[in-house]
Amino acid sequence: MAIKPVLRMGDARLLRHAENVSAFDTPELHALLSDMRETMQALSGVGLAAPQIGVNLRVVVFEVQHNPRYPDAEAVPGTVLINPVITPLNEALEEDWEGCLSLPGLRGLVPRYLHVRYRGQDERGALIDRTVSGFHARVVQHECDHLDGILYPVRIQDMTQFGYTEELFPGQEMRDE
Ligand code: NI
């Protein structure tokens, strides 16, 4: 287990289409997930995708525990999601602020589907099938975008709503995805 360096926007490895995982419950997969969790926790991130540490596989992790410092943030169960497929349940979109560990110190206002179903597998190959809304849905969409080489700035509709966290939200601590 190790805390890995997180690639930053501009690194071409963040722009690749990641590959499906075909072998589950292997020492290599468990080691990758340990590294991802440890890196995400060390940086107080909400989520992390394998490509962000240079591993080109369709693997994401995310977790939001209730934290009194972020009273508005909904809790999201700790999840390992492999080979995910996201299906919007309707056309409803919601805009909200996002950050990303690959763009440290920045925030942007990003539209996301409000209600989605997501399916995939956990590290042992067991099926995951959830229907979620709001912040949970946003986190999943953000992380899974990384698997297709998409960073959130490309989804911002109004580039005046993109900038440094310290300037946009002075004095506020905010977590990155
Ligand atoms: Ni991100």
PDB file of C-alpha atoms and ligand atoms in Angstrom, residues 47-49 52 99-103 142-143 146 151-152 176-177, ligand 1:
ATOM      1  CA  GLY A  47     -13.374   9.891  -4.910  1.00  0.00           C
ATOM      2  CA  LEU A  48     -10.546   8.718  -7.111  1.00  0.00           C
ATOM      3  CA  ALA A  49     -10.311   6.945 -10.463  1.00  0.00           C
ATOM      4  CA  GLN A  52      -5.569   9.528 -11.837  1.00  0.00           C
ATOM      5  CA  GLY A  99     -13.406  20.062  -7.654  1.00  0.00           C
ATOM      6  CA  CYS A 100     -10.971  17.340  -8.651  1.00  0.00           C
ATOM      7  CA  LEU A 101      -7.739  16.010  -7.189  1.00  0.00           C
ATOM      8  CA  SER A 102      -6.260  16.391 -10.688  1.00  0.00           C
ATOM      9  CA  LEU A 103      -7.008  20.160 -10.659  1.00  0.00           C
ATOM     10  CA  HIS A 142     -17.499  12.697 -12.092  1.00  0.00           C
ATOM     11  CA  GLU A 143     -15.424   9.599 -11.284  1.00  0.00           C
ATOM     12  CA  HIS A 146     -12.205   9.943 -15.667  1.00  0.00           C
ATOM     13  CA  LEU A 151     -12.090  16.139 -16.819  1.00  0.00           C
ATOM     14  CA  TYR A 152     -14.872  18.341 -15.423  1.00  0.00           C
ATOM     15  CA  ASP A 176     -12.093  17.459  -4.256  1.00  0.00           C
ATOM     16  CA  GLU A 177     -13.281  14.606  -6.403  1.00  0.00           C
TER      17      GLU A 177
HETATM   18 NI    NI B   1     -11.724  14.045 -10.451  1.00  0.00          NI
END
